[in-house]
């Protein structure tokens, strides 16, 4: 308001740059107005990087918008200090998405923008831009006819509609090519596509198929493995609208694809999709939020189906994209469970044998047919856990008490905590000096199989040495989950060992994760009509095994979702974890303005100094829970005497 000639009138608000300051402090999680000096060169534009004066020092930030000053601050405005780069790296859609993601996870906008926009490489910005990719006029024919409504899904993408599907991939399916075909159909309509995969191995496969289906220079791959300069160069190609399709790991989930028409994620149950940096967003949730904000098509795909994806189907938000049962039977291998009472009666030694007789015969038959054999072993290493031979007490280090393990048959036991060898082990309980294996790792499994099936070639894949593909022919591959190499034509036999190591974990997701890992291995086997057989060393009555035998991920996901709904666990509800010292957690909860439906679970101790409290609310109150948590964190950040607490919405161990 201003006075002129004694009269009160509305003065026009000055045009300012509204800046998000790069600060982790939650009470600074808002936009600040800065005056734009007329002499500032280059001139700021929305999305560019700037330096601003704040609290006696210069800080970095992004110009989110340029417009009239807000009513939040009535004092004199300070001026922008410098425009770091006139390149508008932050698009309007990504800024809006980042704000929504920050609100959902009770985080700061600046933390999300740090994930969304890679660090600047000044030299790369000065490079002459390449020519834009040519249009995709006539994409190659796609092979989606094996799935009900598969061809209709592609047709909807070509017509610029918004189909939202949960795709259950068949065993042996060339899923990178199918996703590339969906991206091609989207790009042919003049829209962009964004596809996210768990790791670099999957990205390499998808990248190769996108190049084949789309043609050269019509897509880019974004991942942290590219290195700073290459990643920033690829990012700028996307931001400048030079390519219509982006593939990447979770680092690409905020890629500024122009005129986005399709978002897709492969294997959304993989823990790699959960970002380890604050505010810990999950790629699936980011893409679903993006689909709502930008009105895009969605494909959530995998060999297995998560309860979160099942919730999308049951709520009507997405439709299932599956194959008929006769098609499933023609593509799936034969699955043989070994572990129920009848199996034990027929083969009493199978309870102690590393390889039951059925698995032995199956592997032998595959090798005789010149087909490779895949053995999935859940644990890495040689003997990752040891105990006293006499009293069965866990073998611990005499220095720090850490667990002992062996890296080979002749190696001395080594502590897994301090790394010191235990040359002269003596059990503190009984005085025994002999050690026995509690858990057998992949390396020991490979050694035993090499002796049993000599002279067959035995390969290992896992840890830092992961095989991507092996040649066809008789061989044995021992791999940890997620490290199974592909083979032309598929494996003749797949052996799933040590089911107890996966199913007995103290984890809400133990059965879901077991099925996900098993189905990924089973998908590499040949169809039953070509002799493909899978032996799973587990009781055939288990729901996980039954879903594998029938290859029915939808049934298993519906069962998991129903159980969690009854127990009121995610995704049926929303949850947040608050951890810190007991006094800090109690004080924090008292200060929070939480929804009336909130239900505390715990607290439970984490260690001798800290504890964790879970807060559970209905899904409709999820936004209110996040807002209350963020407000309380912001209020505590201003107080110097407040003990620290850590807040995480949708903690990974409960997803």
XYZ file of C-alpha atoms in Angstrom:
655
model
C 0.000 0.000 0.000
C 1.178 3.547 -0.767
C -0.059 7.098 0.049
C -0.270 9.784 -2.626
C -1.892 13.208 -2.134
C -3.225 11.917 1.164
C -5.007 8.996 -0.467
C -4.312 5.270 -0.020
C -3.788 3.197 -3.193
C -2.397 -0.194 -4.243
C 1.168 0.165 -5.520
C 2.259 -2.351 -8.145
C 4.517 -5.040 -6.744
C 8.013 -5.070 -8.223
C 9.096 -7.862 -10.574
C 11.536 -10.133 -8.740
C 13.343 -13.416 -9.105
C 11.978 -16.058 -6.736
C 14.902 -18.229 -5.706
C 15.213 -21.634 -4.043
C 18.378 -21.416 -1.941
C 20.592 -24.497 -1.825
C 20.443 -25.157 1.913
C 19.635 -28.301 3.891
C 18.021 -26.271 6.689
C 14.294 -27.097 6.722
C 13.203 -23.654 7.950
C 14.619 -22.188 4.721
C 12.437 -24.430 2.578
C 10.644 -21.674 0.691
C 11.239 -19.279 -2.168
C 12.978 -15.956 -1.465
C 12.379 -12.780 -3.473
C 15.391 -10.963 -4.936
C 15.519 -7.754 -6.928
C 16.896 -8.052 -10.460
C 19.515 -5.342 -11.068
C 19.238 -3.752 -14.495
C 23.006 -4.046 -14.983
C 23.138 -7.758 -14.192
C 24.658 -9.753 -17.069
C 23.574 -12.239 -18.204
C 19.970 -11.594 -17.323
C 18.337 -14.249 -15.126
C 15.719 -16.553 -16.596
C 13.484 -19.116 -14.857
C 15.494 -22.270 -14.206
C 18.967 -20.719 -14.215
C 21.589 -20.954 -11.463
C 22.306 -17.832 -9.419
C 24.274 -16.614 -6.429
C 22.413 -14.587 -3.809
C 23.323 -12.792 -0.594
C 21.875 -14.511 2.456
C 22.703 -14.124 6.127
C 26.012 -12.422 5.485
C 27.311 -14.764 2.794
C 26.688 -15.751 -0.803
C 24.703 -18.879 -1.466
C 23.811 -20.850 -4.592
C 20.288 -21.340 -5.803
C 17.875 -21.717 -8.702
C 15.520 -19.094 -10.073
C 12.215 -20.952 -9.905
C 10.100 -18.140 -11.333
C 10.186 -14.464 -12.242
C 7.151 -12.376 -11.395
C 5.594 -9.951 -8.924
C 7.026 -9.979 -5.402
C 5.132 -12.024 -2.868
C 3.249 -10.597 0.113
C 5.264 -12.699 2.567
C 8.010 -10.100 2.999
C 7.410 -6.357 3.299
C 10.997 -5.172 3.880
C 13.559 -3.927 1.371
C 14.587 -6.499 -1.230
C 18.192 -7.519 -1.751
C 19.608 -7.927 -5.245
C 20.798 -11.018 -7.033
C 24.577 -11.213 -6.673
C 25.343 -13.061 -9.907
C 23.912 -15.280 -12.586
C 26.153 -18.344 -12.578
C 24.799 -19.519 -15.921
C 21.963 -18.379 -18.149
C 21.280 -22.018 -19.078
C 17.728 -22.781 -17.800
C 18.580 -26.209 -16.386
C 15.479 -26.368 -14.178
C 12.285 -26.703 -16.199
C 8.911 -25.548 -14.913
C 7.537 -29.109 -14.856
C 10.531 -30.487 -12.940
C 10.333 -27.641 -10.418
C 6.676 -28.437 -9.829
C 7.471 -32.151 -9.548
C 10.321 -31.488 -7.109
C 8.009 -29.479 -4.867
C 5.442 -32.297 -4.872
C 8.095 -34.917 -4.087
C 9.521 -32.810 -1.265
C 6.055 -32.400 0.241
C 5.306 -36.115 -0.025
C 8.513 -37.141 1.737
C 8.548 -34.313 4.323
C 11.733 -32.980 2.757
C 13.229 -29.788 1.386
C 12.842 -28.554 -2.174
C 16.584 -27.878 -2.346
C 17.387 -31.505 -1.483
C 15.145 -32.745 -4.302
C 16.621 -30.260 -6.782
C 20.076 -31.546 -5.879
C 18.897 -34.972 -7.074
C 17.099 -33.579 -10.123
C 19.768 -31.306 -11.633
C 23.339 -32.595 -12.006
C 26.275 -30.357 -11.025
C 27.233 -27.761 -13.611
C 30.046 -28.404 -16.078
C 30.868 -24.988 -17.552
C 32.928 -26.377 -20.415
C 30.089 -28.649 -21.507
C 27.643 -25.731 -21.619
C 29.941 -23.963 -24.096
C 30.075 -26.905 -26.501
C 28.114 -26.343 -29.722
C 24.797 -28.206 -29.439
C 24.270 -31.180 -31.749
C 21.518 -31.274 -34.308
C 18.107 -32.299 -32.969
C 17.026 -35.874 -33.579
C 14.789 -36.475 -36.566
C 11.178 -37.519 -36.041
C 10.195 -41.161 -35.703
C 7.586 -41.474 -38.416
C 7.184 -45.213 -38.806
C 8.324 -47.283 -35.783
C 9.070 -50.962 -36.451
C 6.340 -53.536 -35.756
C 6.069 -54.539 -32.115
C 5.652 -57.974 -30.555
C 3.038 -57.211 -27.916
C 0.404 -59.566 -29.285
C 1.261 -62.252 -26.698
C -0.431 -60.079 -24.057
C -4.111 -59.305 -23.728
C -4.656 -55.724 -24.906
C -0.932 -55.433 -25.689
C -1.482 -54.105 -29.192
C -4.244 -51.811 -27.927
C -1.760 -50.390 -25.419
C 0.653 -49.443 -28.218
C -2.172 -48.040 -30.298
C -3.210 -45.810 -27.409
C 0.366 -44.506 -27.129
C 0.417 -43.692 -30.845
C -2.891 -41.837 -30.465
C -1.465 -39.698 -27.612
C -3.813 -41.145 -25.062
C -2.856 -41.990 -21.462
C -2.949 -45.765 -20.949
C -1.731 -46.769 -17.488
C -0.768 -50.410 -17.170
C 0.940 -52.871 -14.838
C 2.752 -55.315 -17.124
C 3.583 -58.865 -15.964
C 6.344 -59.983 -18.305
C 6.455 -63.589 -19.512
C 9.478 -65.791 -18.776
C 12.100 -65.444 -21.473
C 10.592 -62.161 -22.658
C 12.929 -59.671 -24.331
C 11.662 -56.921 -22.077
C 14.162 -54.216 -23.206
C 12.832 -54.516 -26.749
C 9.208 -54.341 -25.575
C 9.926 -51.165 -23.596
C 11.806 -49.702 -26.566
C 8.765 -50.408 -28.754
C 6.528 -48.571 -26.292
C 8.933 -45.619 -26.303
C 8.982 -45.650 -30.134
C 5.185 -45.584 -30.302
C 5.161 -42.612 -27.913
C 7.891 -40.752 -29.804
C 6.112 -41.352 -33.136
C 3.148 -39.435 -31.732
C 5.373 -36.430 -31.046
C 5.705 -36.988 -27.307
C 8.633 -37.972 -25.098
C 9.262 -41.087 -23.020
C 11.180 -41.755 -19.798
C 12.153 -45.311 -18.800
C 13.822 -46.201 -15.482
C 15.649 -49.484 -14.708
C 17.387 -50.671 -11.515
C 21.068 -50.893 -12.495
C 23.682 -50.355 -15.159
C 23.410 -53.900 -16.555
C 19.723 -53.393 -17.290
C 20.410 -49.914 -18.649
C 23.023 -51.238 -21.081
C 20.490 -53.726 -22.457
C 17.754 -51.117 -22.750
C 20.151 -48.615 -24.318
C 21.126 -51.111 -27.011
C 17.516 -51.902 -27.881
C 16.496 -48.240 -27.949
C 19.292 -47.593 -30.454
C 18.073 -50.506 -32.565
C 14.362 -49.638 -32.453
C 14.526 -45.819 -32.536
C 17.607 -45.362 -34.667
C 20.743 -43.358 -33.804
C 20.731 -40.141 -31.742
C 17.060 -40.343 -30.753
C 17.606 -41.128 -27.101
C 20.109 -40.648 -24.288
C 20.977 -42.728 -21.246
C 21.390 -41.021 -17.878
C 23.124 -42.633 -14.922
C 25.735 -41.791 -12.317
C 28.125 -44.222 -14.031
C 28.533 -41.832 -16.980
C 30.769 -39.440 -15.098
C 30.099 -35.726 -14.482
C 30.858 -34.355 -17.966
C 29.094 -37.049 -20.013
C 26.085 -37.030 -17.728
C 25.755 -33.245 -17.909
C 26.117 -33.310 -21.692
C 23.341 -35.898 -21.971
C 21.222 -33.909 -19.502
C 21.558 -30.741 -21.608
C 20.499 -32.613 -24.745
C 17.304 -33.582 -22.934
C 16.730 -30.142 -21.426
C 17.191 -28.446 -24.794
C 14.637 -30.769 -26.389
C 17.108 -32.436 -28.771
C 16.064 -36.031 -27.978
C 12.559 -37.385 -27.226
C 13.448 -40.500 -25.201
C 15.461 -40.955 -21.996
C 16.503 -44.186 -20.315
C 18.318 -44.343 -17.022
C 18.698 -45.535 -13.486
C 17.019 -43.681 -10.619
C 19.315 -40.689 -11.372
C 17.141 -40.043 -14.423
C 13.739 -40.006 -12.730
C 13.684 -36.180 -12.805
C 14.992 -35.924 -16.403
C 13.447 -32.806 -18.046
C 11.902 -34.612 -21.012
C 10.035 -32.172 -23.242
C 6.338 -32.871 -23.850
C 6.460 -36.061 -21.793
C 3.978 -38.728 -22.870
C 5.120 -41.952 -21.166
C 6.885 -42.885 -17.926
C 7.917 -46.460 -17.248
C 9.785 -48.416 -14.607
C 11.179 -51.939 -14.773
C 11.305 -54.136 -11.636
C 9.986 -51.510 -9.238
C 10.546 -53.845 -6.275
C 14.333 -53.600 -6.620
C 15.829 -51.680 -3.702
C 18.083 -49.767 -6.116
C 15.069 -47.627 -7.033
C 15.065 -46.095 -3.541
C 17.403 -43.100 -3.361
C 19.751 -43.145 -0.332
C 19.881 -39.331 -0.170
C 17.376 -37.085 1.592
C 14.442 -37.035 1.302
C 14.848 -40.669 0.101
C 12.337 -40.715 -2.778
C 11.466 -43.937 -4.585
C 11.633 -43.840 -8.391
C 8.202 -45.480 -8.731
C 6.513 -42.825 -6.600
C 8.328 -40.028 -8.415
C 7.173 -41.341 -11.785
C 3.590 -41.846 -10.616
C 3.537 -38.300 -9.233
C 4.940 -37.092 -12.529
C 2.259 -38.953 -14.457
C -0.422 -37.150 -12.468
C 1.154 -33.715 -12.844
C 1.976 -34.018 -16.551
C -0.894 -36.310 -17.625
C 1.240 -39.096 -19.093
C 0.875 -42.791 -19.830
C 2.435 -45.223 -17.340
C 3.913 -48.696 -17.522
C 4.993 -50.450 -14.310
C 6.696 -53.638 -15.471
C 8.531 -56.667 -14.163
C 8.644 -60.432 -13.950
C 7.043 -60.051 -10.517
C 4.424 -57.597 -9.270
C 4.792 -55.539 -6.111
C 1.904 -54.854 -3.688
C 2.240 -51.177 -4.658
C 1.613 -52.059 -8.303
C -1.248 -54.321 -7.272
C -2.816 -51.413 -5.395
C -2.749 -49.394 -8.626
C -4.689 -52.184 -10.330
C -7.206 -52.768 -7.538
C -7.906 -49.043 -7.193
C -8.610 -48.791 -10.934
C -5.790 -46.288 -11.494
C -3.999 -48.758 -13.799
C -5.023 -51.819 -15.809
C -3.241 -55.177 -15.819
C -1.349 -56.140 -18.967
C -0.993 -59.920 -18.787
C -0.920 -62.990 -21.010
C -3.586 -65.703 -21.168
C -2.905 -68.862 -19.181
C -2.278 -70.994 -22.249
C 0.367 -68.495 -23.411
C 1.952 -68.510 -19.948
C 2.131 -72.313 -19.970
C 3.800 -72.321 -23.373
C 6.509 -69.893 -22.252
C 7.133 -70.921 -18.638
C 9.603 -73.628 -17.600
C 8.576 -76.595 -15.478
C 9.002 -75.774 -11.777
C 9.681 -78.646 -9.359
C 9.627 -77.917 -5.606
C 11.695 -80.162 -3.330
C 11.145 -79.998 0.394
C 7.716 -81.293 1.452
C 7.102 -84.488 3.453
C 6.815 -86.779 0.423
C 10.135 -85.491 -0.926
C 11.833 -86.107 2.401
C 10.410 -89.613 2.608
C 11.676 -90.442 -0.893
C 15.077 -88.818 -0.303
C 15.930 -88.748 3.441
C 19.439 -87.422 2.803
C 18.126 -84.282 1.097
C 17.857 -82.478 4.445
C 21.640 -82.501 4.829
C 22.790 -82.674 1.202
C 23.865 -79.479 -0.491
C 22.091 -80.630 -3.660
C 18.998 -82.876 -3.351
C 18.766 -85.857 -5.696
C 16.100 -84.213 -7.875
C 18.282 -81.141 -8.375
C 21.291 -83.363 -9.095
C 19.445 -85.345 -11.759
C 17.984 -82.206 -13.322
C 21.400 -80.569 -13.608
C 22.929 -83.766 -15.032
C 20.166 -84.086 -17.668
C 20.608 -80.457 -18.763
C 24.368 -80.843 -19.115
C 23.955 -84.016 -21.145
C 21.631 -82.063 -23.468
C 24.436 -79.491 -23.947
C 22.502 -76.855 -22.018
C 23.895 -74.625 -19.258
C 22.757 -74.817 -15.633
C 22.127 -71.812 -13.391
C 22.490 -72.206 -9.612
C 21.218 -69.310 -7.510
C 22.935 -69.081 -4.118
C 21.645 -66.326 -1.804
C 24.957 -65.635 -0.032
C 28.195 -64.254 -1.411
C 31.656 -65.419 -0.395
C 32.972 -68.842 0.558
C 31.892 -69.497 4.151
C 30.313 -66.191 5.261
C 29.323 -67.466 8.719
C 31.099 -69.905 11.072
C 30.345 -71.492 14.423
C 32.043 -73.770 16.911
C 31.940 -77.392 15.764
C 31.294 -78.682 19.306
C 28.805 -76.291 20.942
C 27.465 -74.516 17.809
C 28.092 -71.064 19.286
C 28.719 -68.333 16.716
C 32.438 -67.959 16.092
C 33.532 -64.471 17.053
C 36.718 -62.442 16.902
C 38.787 -62.536 20.088
C 39.608 -58.832 19.644
C 36.295 -57.135 18.827
C 33.715 -59.934 18.917
C 32.840 -59.599 15.221
C 31.706 -62.610 13.146
C 34.329 -64.815 11.527
C 34.275 -65.965 7.891
C 36.514 -67.860 5.479
C 37.327 -66.694 1.954
C 38.630 -70.099 0.766
C 39.224 -73.664 1.925
C 42.800 -72.997 3.064
C 42.355 -69.419 4.305
C 42.364 -68.595 7.996
C 39.134 -67.251 9.523
C 38.955 -63.454 9.265
C 36.857 -61.035 11.317
C 34.211 -59.281 9.251
C 34.368 -56.177 11.458
C 38.039 -55.421 12.113
C 39.561 -57.527 9.312
C 42.038 -59.317 11.578
C 42.748 -63.036 10.965
C 41.938 -65.469 13.767
C 44.873 -67.882 13.447
C 44.314 -69.644 16.784
C 40.555 -69.877 17.331
C 39.321 -71.045 20.733
C 35.613 -71.057 21.610
C 35.012 -69.022 24.803
C 32.042 -71.260 25.674
C 33.486 -74.783 25.454
C 37.127 -74.273 24.509
C 36.708 -76.052 21.180
C 39.096 -75.283 18.357
C 37.177 -76.655 15.356
C 34.928 -74.573 13.140
C 31.916 -75.482 11.055
C 30.007 -73.641 8.332
C 26.713 -72.054 9.301
C 26.092 -70.610 5.846
C 27.619 -71.755 2.568
C 28.395 -68.977 0.112
C 28.381 -68.933 -3.683
C 32.136 -69.510 -3.935
C 31.964 -72.678 -1.819
C 28.926 -73.851 -3.785
C 30.860 -73.402 -7.029
C 33.783 -75.372 -5.605
C 31.557 -78.298 -4.582
C 29.753 -78.358 -7.922
C 33.051 -78.240 -9.774
C 34.143 -81.442 -8.026
C 30.748 -83.120 -8.424
C 30.362 -82.357 -12.151
C 33.993 -82.461 -13.271
C 35.170 -81.610 -15.919
C 32.255 -79.223 -16.569
C 33.175 -75.544 -16.611
C 31.910 -73.754 -13.494
C 31.570 -69.973 -13.479
C 30.652 -67.601 -10.654
C 28.846 -64.282 -10.885
C 28.345 -61.916 -7.995
C 29.845 -59.122 -5.940
C 32.355 -57.108 -7.948
C 32.648 -59.754 -10.680
C 29.288 -59.988 -12.435
C 28.952 -61.768 -15.736
C 26.585 -60.165 -18.232
C 26.260 -63.048 -20.680
C 27.805 -66.489 -21.131
C 28.116 -68.576 -24.304
C 25.696 -71.393 -25.018
C 26.818 -74.917 -24.227
C 27.174 -77.156 -21.170
C 28.427 -75.230 -18.152
C 27.382 -74.384 -14.597
C 26.916 -70.821 -13.386
C 26.703 -70.106 -9.648
C 25.281 -66.609 -9.120
C 23.942 -64.525 -6.302
C 20.463 -62.967 -6.766
C 20.529 -60.161 -9.300
C 23.863 -61.246 -10.813
C 22.570 -64.052 -13.052
C 24.065 -63.789 -16.556
C 21.981 -64.294 -19.679
C 22.646 -67.116 -22.131
C 21.422 -67.455 -25.745
C 18.456 -69.805 -25.804
C 18.066 -69.872 -22.026
C 19.229 -72.237 -19.292
C 18.310 -75.902 -19.448
C 18.045 -76.041 -15.650
C 17.788 -73.488 -12.848
C 18.438 -74.562 -9.238
C 17.226 -72.284 -6.441
C 19.121 -73.218 -3.279
C 18.910 -72.212 0.389
C 15.337 -70.917 0.300
C 15.426 -70.544 4.098
C 18.099 -67.830 3.789
C 15.628 -65.644 1.889
C 12.317 -66.608 3.456
C 13.433 -66.502 7.099
C 14.642 -62.916 7.083
C 13.061 -60.637 9.692
C 11.581 -58.357 7.053
C 8.033 -57.446 6.087
C 9.051 -57.913 2.452
C 10.799 -61.292 2.887
C 8.326 -63.329 0.827
C 7.866 -60.581 -1.763
C 11.623 -60.175 -2.210
C 12.119 -63.936 -2.414
C 9.554 -64.245 -5.195
C 11.079 -61.294 -7.031
C 14.558 -62.829 -6.943
C 13.332 -66.299 -7.875
C 11.186 -65.085 -10.761
C 14.128 -63.142 -12.209
C 16.150 -66.381 -12.280
C 13.268 -68.519 -13.573
C 12.720 -66.045 -16.414
C 16.167 -67.026 -17.753
C 15.203 -70.696 -18.183
C 14.020 -72.312 -21.399
C 10.301 -73.044 -21.778
C 9.131 -76.452 -20.589
C 8.524 -77.485 -24.203
C 12.290 -77.087 -24.783
C 13.219 -79.007 -21.651
C 13.603 -76.071 -19.267
C 13.253 -77.167 -15.627
C 13.505 -75.221 -12.389
C 14.155 -76.954 -9.052
C 13.382 -74.871 -5.980
C 14.596 -76.381 -2.700
C 11.574 -75.392 -0.611
C 8.242 -76.778 0.532
C 5.791 -76.820 -2.396
C 2.972 -75.645 -0.118
C 4.501 -72.209 0.406
C 2.629 -69.399 -1.351
C 5.899 -68.133 -2.822
C 6.578 -71.523 -4.396
C 2.981 -71.916 -5.583
C 3.112 -68.562 -7.375
C 6.352 -69.655 -9.010
C 4.962 -73.026 -10.089
C 1.958 -71.374 -11.772
C 3.872 -68.247 -12.800
C 1.158 -66.072 -11.311
C 2.657 -62.814 -10.004
C -0.760 -61.142 -9.923
C -2.157 -63.741 -7.485
C 0.880 -63.451 -5.243
C 0.782 -59.634 -5.245
C -2.948 -59.650 -4.413
C -2.261 -62.010 -1.520
C 0.559 -59.810 -0.203
C -1.571 -56.670 -0.487
C -4.493 -58.341 1.282
C -2.270 -59.420 4.179
C -0.787 -55.968 4.549
C -4.226 -54.381 4.407
C -5.358 -56.600 7.261
C -2.221 -55.788 9.268
C -2.381 -52.114 8.248
C 1.059 -51.909 6.724
C 2.203 -50.134 3.539
C 1.063 -49.717 0.875
C -2.406 -49.991 2.459
C -1.437 -47.138 4.815
C 1.218 -44.428 4.994
C 4.003 -44.613 7.557
C 6.905 -42.522 8.780
C 9.863 -43.413 10.987
C 11.218 -40.997 13.604
C 14.561 -41.959 15.126
C 16.856 -40.339 17.672
C 17.483 -40.386 21.397
C 14.465 -41.431 23.500
C 14.054 -37.912 24.886
C 14.361 -36.308 21.456
C 11.800 -38.646 19.870
C 9.283 -38.095 22.668
C 9.748 -34.321 22.506
C 9.486 -34.269 18.728
C 6.201 -36.183 18.668
C 4.738 -33.862 21.312
C 5.602 -30.868 19.121
C 4.124 -32.339 15.912
C 0.716 -31.319 14.630
C -0.263 -34.820 13.488
C -3.542 -36.035 11.966
C -6.101 -37.408 14.389
C -5.847 -40.843 12.714
C -2.164 -41.235 13.590
C -1.256 -44.463 15.375
C 2.198 -44.739 17.009
C 4.018 -48.077 16.858
C 6.842 -48.421 19.332
C 9.266 -46.972 20.088
C 11.796 -49.776 19.749
C 15.526 -49.507 20.493
C 17.991 -49.192 17.604
C 21.074 -49.274 19.831
C 21.912 -48.275 23.383
C 21.607 -44.566 22.579
C 18.714 -44.277 20.121
C 15.263 -45.622 19.304
C 12.770 -45.573 16.454
C 9.082 -44.723 16.512
C 6.740 -45.536 13.624
C 3.767 -43.297 12.873
C 0.929 -44.857 10.902
C -1.971 -43.027 9.237
C -4.539 -43.780 6.568
C -3.550 -43.056 2.981
C -5.853 -40.041 2.791
C -3.962 -38.482 5.748
C -0.517 -39.106 4.260
C -0.087 -35.506 3.070
C -1.087 -34.146 6.487
C 1.411 -36.472 8.186
C 4.253 -35.284 5.943
C 3.303 -31.626 6.438
C 3.207 -32.002 10.220
C 6.560 -33.745 10.321
C 8.232 -31.149 8.113
C 6.829 -28.276 10.170
C 8.129 -29.842 13.374
C 11.565 -30.475 11.879
C 11.682 -26.846 10.687
C 10.735 -25.521 14.121
C 13.392 -27.632 15.820
C 16.058 -26.547 13.334
C 15.751 -22.953 14.576
C 16.325 -23.988 18.199
C 19.962 -24.530 19.092
C 19.136 -26.700 22.104
C 16.969 -29.206 20.207
C 18.413 -32.724 20.000
C 18.564 -34.060 16.421
C 15.979 -36.486 15.076
C 15.790 -38.233 11.726
C 12.488 -38.426 9.874
C 11.882 -40.764 6.956
C 8.535 -41.119 5.209
C 7.884 -44.552 3.682
C 10.949 -46.214 5.253
C 12.522 -48.746 2.900
C 12.232 -51.666 5.307
C 8.427 -51.299 5.245
C 7.952 -50.814 1.473
